[in-house]
Coordinates of C-alpha atoms and ligand atoms in Angstrom, one line a residue:
S35 CA 0.0 0.0 0.0
V36 CA 1.1 3.6 -0.5
A37 CA 0.7 6.9 1.2
Q38 CA 1.5 10.3 -0.1
A39 CA 4.6 10.3 2.1
D40 CA 6.1 7.6 -0.1
G41 CA 6.9 10.0 -2.8
L42 CA 3.6 10.4 -4.6
P43 CA 2.3 14.0 -5.1
P44 CA 1.1 15.5 -1.9
L45 CA -2.5 16.4 -1.2
E46 CA -3.4 18.8 1.6
Q47 CA -6.6 18.5 3.6
K48 CA -8.9 21.4 2.5
D49 CA -12.7 22.1 2.4
T50 CA -12.8 22.4 -1.4
Y51 CA -10.8 20.8 -4.1
T52 CA -10.6 21.4 -7.8
V53 CA -11.2 18.0 -9.2
G54 CA -10.8 16.7 -12.8
F55 CA -13.0 13.9 -14.1
A56 CA -11.9 13.1 -17.7
Q57 CA -14.7 10.8 -19.0
M58 CA -13.9 8.7 -22.1
E59 CA -17.3 8.7 -23.8
S60 CA -21.0 9.1 -23.1
N61 CA -22.5 6.7 -25.6
N62 CA -24.0 4.2 -23.1
P63 CA -26.0 4.1 -19.9
W64 CA -23.0 2.8 -17.9
R65 CA -20.9 5.9 -18.8
I66 CA -23.8 8.3 -18.1
A67 CA -24.4 6.7 -14.7
E68 CA -20.7 7.0 -13.8
T69 CA -20.5 10.7 -14.8
K70 CA -23.7 11.4 -12.9
S71 CA -22.2 9.6 -9.8
F72 CA -19.3 12.1 -9.9
H73 CA -21.6 15.1 -10.3
D74 CA -23.9 13.8 -7.5
T75 CA -20.9 13.4 -5.2
A76 CA -19.3 16.7 -5.9
E77 CA -21.2 18.9 -3.5
S78 CA -21.0 16.7 -0.4
C79 CA -17.3 15.9 -1.1
G80 CA -16.3 19.6 -1.6
W81 CA -15.4 19.2 -5.2
N82 CA -15.3 22.0 -7.7
L83 CA -15.7 19.4 -10.5
I84 CA -14.3 19.9 -14.0
A85 CA -15.8 17.1 -16.1
T86 CA -14.9 16.5 -19.8
D87 CA -16.1 13.9 -22.4
A88 CA -13.5 12.6 -24.8
A89 CA -16.3 11.2 -27.1
G90 CA -14.6 7.9 -27.7
S91 CA -11.2 9.3 -28.6
A92 CA -8.1 8.4 -26.5
A93 CA -6.2 11.3 -28.1
K94 CA -9.0 13.7 -27.0
Q95 CA -8.9 12.1 -23.5
V96 CA -5.2 12.9 -23.3
A97 CA -5.8 16.5 -24.5
D98 CA -8.6 16.9 -21.9
V99 CA -6.2 15.9 -19.1
D100 CA -3.7 18.4 -20.5
S101 CA -6.2 21.2 -20.3
M102 CA -7.2 20.1 -16.7
I103 CA -3.5 20.2 -15.7
A104 CA -3.3 23.7 -17.2
Q105 CA -6.4 24.7 -15.2
G106 CA -4.7 23.8 -11.9
I107 CA -6.7 20.7 -10.7
D108 CA -5.7 19.4 -7.3
V109 CA -6.7 15.8 -8.1
L110 CA -7.4 13.8 -11.3
F111 CA -9.9 11.0 -11.6
L112 CA -9.2 9.2 -14.9
P113 CA -11.0 6.2 -16.5
P114 CA -8.4 5.4 -19.2
R115 CA -10.2 4.4 -22.4
E116 CA -7.3 2.1 -23.5
E117 CA -4.4 0.7 -21.6
K118 CA -1.5 2.2 -23.6
P119 CA -2.6 5.4 -25.2
L120 CA -3.6 7.0 -21.9
I121 CA -0.1 6.4 -20.3
P122 CA 1.1 9.9 -21.4
A123 CA -1.8 11.5 -19.5
V124 CA -0.9 9.6 -16.3
M125 CA 2.8 10.6 -16.7
K126 CA 2.0 14.2 -17.3
A127 CA -0.3 14.5 -14.3
R128 CA 2.5 12.8 -12.2
A129 CA 5.1 15.3 -13.6
A130 CA 2.7 18.1 -12.7
G131 CA 2.5 16.9 -9.1
I132 CA -1.2 15.9 -9.4
P133 CA -2.4 12.8 -7.5
T134 CA -4.2 10.6 -10.0
F135 CA -6.7 7.9 -9.3
L136 CA -7.6 5.5 -12.1
I137 CA -11.3 4.9 -12.2
D138 CA -13.0 1.7 -13.5
R139 CA -10.3 0.9 -16.1
S140 CA -6.5 0.6 -15.7
V141 CA -3.4 1.2 -17.8
D142 CA -0.6 -1.1 -18.8
P143 CA 0.9 -2.2 -15.5
A144 CA 4.3 -2.8 -17.1
V145 CA 4.7 0.9 -17.7
A146 CA 2.6 2.9 -15.3
K147 CA 2.4 1.6 -11.7
P148 CA 0.2 2.4 -8.7
G149 CA 2.1 3.9 -5.8
E150 CA 4.6 5.4 -8.3
H151 CA 3.0 7.0 -11.3
F152 CA -0.6 7.1 -10.0
V153 CA -2.0 6.6 -6.6
S154 CA -4.4 3.7 -7.0
F155 CA -6.8 1.8 -9.4
L156 CA -10.4 1.8 -8.2
G157 CA -12.3 -0.9 -9.9
S158 CA -13.5 -4.4 -10.5
D159 CA -11.6 -7.7 -11.0
F160 CA -12.3 -8.1 -14.7
I161 CA -10.7 -11.5 -15.0
D162 CA -12.9 -12.8 -12.2
Q163 CA -16.0 -11.3 -13.9
G164 CA -15.2 -13.3 -17.1
R165 CA -14.5 -16.4 -15.1
R166 CA -17.8 -16.1 -13.2
V167 CA -19.7 -15.7 -16.5
A168 CA -18.0 -18.8 -17.8
E169 CA -18.8 -20.8 -14.7
W170 CA -22.4 -19.8 -14.7
T171 CA -22.6 -20.7 -18.4
L172 CA -21.2 -24.2 -17.8
E173 CA -23.7 -24.8 -15.0
N174 CA -26.7 -23.5 -17.0
F175 CA -26.2 -24.3 -20.7
E176 CA -28.6 -27.1 -21.6
G177 CA -27.1 -28.3 -24.9
E178 CA -24.2 -30.7 -25.4
Q179 CA -21.8 -28.7 -27.6
G180 CA -21.5 -25.1 -26.9
I181 CA -20.8 -23.0 -30.0
I182 CA -19.8 -19.6 -28.6
V183 CA -19.5 -16.2 -30.2
E184 CA -17.7 -13.7 -28.0
L185 CA -18.2 -9.9 -28.4
E186 CA -15.2 -8.1 -27.0
G187 CA -15.1 -4.7 -25.6
T188 CA -12.9 -1.8 -26.8
T189 CA -9.7 -3.2 -28.2
G190 CA -6.7 -2.4 -25.9
S191 CA -8.9 -1.6 -22.9
S192 CA -8.3 -3.4 -19.6
P193 CA -11.8 -4.8 -19.2
A194 CA -11.7 -6.2 -22.7
N195 CA -8.4 -7.9 -22.2
D196 CA -9.2 -9.3 -18.8
R197 CA -12.9 -10.3 -19.4
R198 CA -11.6 -12.3 -22.4
K199 CA -8.9 -13.9 -20.4
G200 CA -11.1 -14.9 -17.5
F201 CA -13.8 -16.4 -19.7
D202 CA -11.5 -18.1 -22.3
D203 CA -9.3 -19.7 -19.8
V204 CA -12.2 -21.5 -18.1
M205 CA -13.8 -22.5 -21.5
A206 CA -10.4 -23.9 -22.7
Q207 CA -10.7 -26.6 -20.0
H208 CA -14.0 -27.9 -21.4
D209 CA -13.9 -30.0 -24.6
N210 CA -17.6 -29.4 -25.3
M211 CA -17.2 -25.6 -25.4
T212 CA -15.8 -23.9 -28.6
I213 CA -15.3 -20.2 -29.1
V214 CA -15.9 -20.0 -32.9
A215 CA -15.5 -16.3 -33.2
S216 CA -14.3 -13.4 -31.0
Q217 CA -14.6 -9.9 -32.3
T218 CA -14.7 -6.4 -30.9
G219 CA -18.0 -4.5 -30.6
D220 CA -16.3 -1.6 -28.9
F221 CA -18.6 -1.9 -25.8
A222 CA -21.4 -0.3 -27.9
R223 CA -24.9 -1.5 -28.6
D224 CA -25.0 -0.6 -32.3
M225 CA -21.7 -2.2 -33.1
G226 CA -22.6 -5.3 -31.0
R227 CA -25.7 -5.7 -33.2
Q228 CA -23.8 -5.2 -36.5
V229 CA -21.0 -7.6 -35.5
M230 CA -23.5 -10.2 -34.4
E231 CA -25.4 -9.9 -37.7
T232 CA -22.2 -10.6 -39.6
L233 CA -21.0 -13.4 -37.3
L234 CA -24.4 -15.1 -37.4
Q235 CA -24.0 -15.6 -41.2
A236 CA -20.6 -17.3 -40.8
H237 CA -21.7 -19.2 -37.7
P238 CA -25.5 -19.9 -37.9
D239 CA -25.1 -22.8 -35.4
V240 CA -24.1 -20.4 -32.5
N241 CA -25.9 -21.3 -29.3
I242 CA -24.0 -19.1 -26.7
V243 CA -23.2 -15.4 -27.0
Y244 CA -20.8 -14.0 -24.4
A245 CA -20.7 -10.2 -24.6
H246 CA -18.1 -8.2 -22.5
N247 CA -20.9 -5.7 -21.6
D248 CA -24.6 -5.5 -21.5
E249 CA -24.9 -2.9 -24.3
M250 CA -23.4 -5.4 -26.8
A251 CA -25.5 -8.2 -25.3
I252 CA -28.6 -6.1 -26.1
G253 CA -27.3 -5.4 -29.6
A254 CA -26.7 -9.1 -30.1
I255 CA -30.2 -10.0 -28.9
Q256 CA -31.6 -7.6 -31.5
A257 CA -29.5 -9.2 -34.2
L258 CA -30.5 -12.7 -33.2
E259 CA -34.2 -11.8 -33.2
L260 CA -33.9 -10.1 -36.6
A261 CA -32.4 -13.4 -37.9
G262 CA -35.4 -15.4 -36.5
R263 CA -33.5 -16.8 -33.6
K264 CA -34.9 -17.0 -30.0
P265 CA -32.5 -15.6 -27.5
G266 CA -33.1 -17.4 -24.1
E267 CA -34.4 -20.4 -25.9
D268 CA -32.0 -21.5 -28.7
V269 CA -29.2 -19.1 -27.8
L270 CA -27.9 -18.4 -24.3
V271 CA -26.8 -14.8 -23.9
V272 CA -24.5 -13.9 -21.0
S273 CA -22.7 -10.7 -20.2
I274 CA -21.4 -8.2 -17.6
D275 CA -22.6 -4.8 -16.0
G276 CA -26.1 -5.0 -14.6
T277 CA -27.9 -2.3 -16.6
R278 CA -31.6 -1.8 -16.5
D279 CA -32.1 -3.1 -20.0
A280 CA -30.1 -6.2 -19.2
L281 CA -32.1 -6.9 -16.0
Q282 CA -35.2 -6.5 -18.1
A283 CA -33.9 -8.9 -20.7
I284 CA -33.3 -11.4 -17.9
I285 CA -36.8 -10.9 -16.6
D286 CA -38.1 -11.4 -20.2
G287 CA -36.2 -14.7 -20.5
K288 CA -33.9 -13.4 -23.3
M289 CA -30.7 -13.3 -21.3
G290 CA -29.2 -15.7 -18.7
V291 CA -26.9 -13.8 -16.5
T292 CA -25.1 -10.5 -16.1
V293 CA -22.2 -10.2 -13.6
E294 CA -22.3 -6.8 -12.0
S295 CA -19.7 -4.1 -12.8
S296 CA -20.9 -1.0 -10.9
P297 CA -20.6 2.5 -12.4
F298 CA -21.3 4.3 -9.1
F299 CA -17.7 5.4 -8.4
G300 CA -18.4 8.9 -7.0
P301 CA -18.7 8.0 -3.3
L302 CA -15.7 5.6 -3.4
A303 CA -13.6 8.2 -5.1
C304 CA -14.5 10.7 -2.4
E305 CA -13.6 8.3 0.4
V306 CA -10.3 7.2 -1.1
M307 CA -9.2 10.8 -1.9
N308 CA -10.0 11.9 1.6
K309 CA -8.0 9.0 3.1
Y310 CA -5.1 10.0 0.9
A311 CA -5.3 13.6 2.0
A312 CA -5.3 12.4 5.6
G313 CA -2.1 10.6 5.0
E314 CA -3.6 7.1 5.3
T315 CA -2.2 4.3 3.2
I316 CA -4.1 3.4 0.1
E317 CA -4.1 0.0 -1.5
P318 CA -2.7 0.0 -5.1
W319 CA -5.9 -1.6 -6.1
V320 CA -9.1 -0.6 -4.3
Q321 CA -11.2 -3.6 -5.4
V322 CA -15.0 -3.3 -6.0
Q323 CA -17.0 -6.4 -5.1
D324 CA -19.5 -7.4 -7.8
R325 CA -22.8 -9.2 -7.4
I326 CA -24.4 -11.5 -10.0
F327 CA -27.8 -11.0 -11.5
T328 CA -30.0 -13.9 -12.8
V329 CA -33.7 -14.6 -13.0
D330 CA -33.6 -15.2 -9.2
N331 CA -32.9 -11.5 -8.3
A332 CA -33.3 -9.3 -11.5
A333 CA -36.8 -8.1 -10.6
E334 CA -35.8 -7.0 -7.1
N335 CA -32.8 -5.1 -8.4
I336 CA -34.2 -3.4 -11.5
D337 CA -35.5 -0.3 -9.7
A338 CA -32.0 0.6 -8.5
A339 CA -30.5 -0.1 -12.0
Y340 CA -29.5 2.6 -14.5
Ligands
GYE468 O1 -18.4 -2.7 -18.4 C1 -18.7 -0.9 -19.9 C2 -18.1 0.4 -20.1 O2 -14.7 0.1 -17.9 C3 -15.9 -1.3 -16.4 O3 -16.8 0.1 -19.7 C4 -16.0 -0.4 -17.5 C5 -16.7 -0.9 -18.8 C6 -18.2 -1.3 -18.6 O4 -18.2 1.0 -21.3 O5 -20.1 -1.0 -20.1

């Protein structure tokens, strides 16, 4: 664990902080819920919040951080869109003496390290999420041979890399499970639908779809239905996040499971930042615990979903 005394940029205890939150994009409910969580936390945490939206461009996200540094932020909260392209933003904030907390995604750990270049990563265990989806699938798939299509998240992002690893490693140990195609849908509903349409033509015998997030799962369900397939009956759809639309799809019997990946980072960011300012030690990885949503609990959780 690390404290500011270990050589990281100092952060004094004050009533108000100028805080940068450099969001990567706002094209899905998860991102919108996360940004809202920071805005909702701002007043009670004493943040004068500068929030930007990189609109899906890593280059713009780096430029947004540049401009926040120029505006004199005290603290940076950064959800890095991709693992490598955002390293310059982390390094520039470090050089400018600004404590940085990575939010919900991480950067390449071989190059930028918690406790050294940034304070800490606040987020889920993506390998474990992928593993849990795979284990649920193995227990609940009713066919004999699983023909799996995998819709990957944003290429080069930590959740896409790790959700793939967690799932694929489990499936590799089961001879009756074959991943016939694995392609990026960029974590987006539209692209998930388009990629699923194409993959369905090459692999009409698919009976399991694993999407790295709920938006792509919903897109895949649309593509399957357009092709006359029956998601939930002849194709098992499984994914990650816990959005309202995914919980509804589970209730409607079209989706099997979604492992939670919470977007509500505002309160956690406030708590960890205050501990850091108080000189307490911070874990290099502040791990978020995730639930699992199935037909057993989707209805009771949908009202709190986003
Ligand atoms: O699963 C996805 C979002 O980085 C954990 O990014 C996050 C992921 C989340 O776009 O829906």
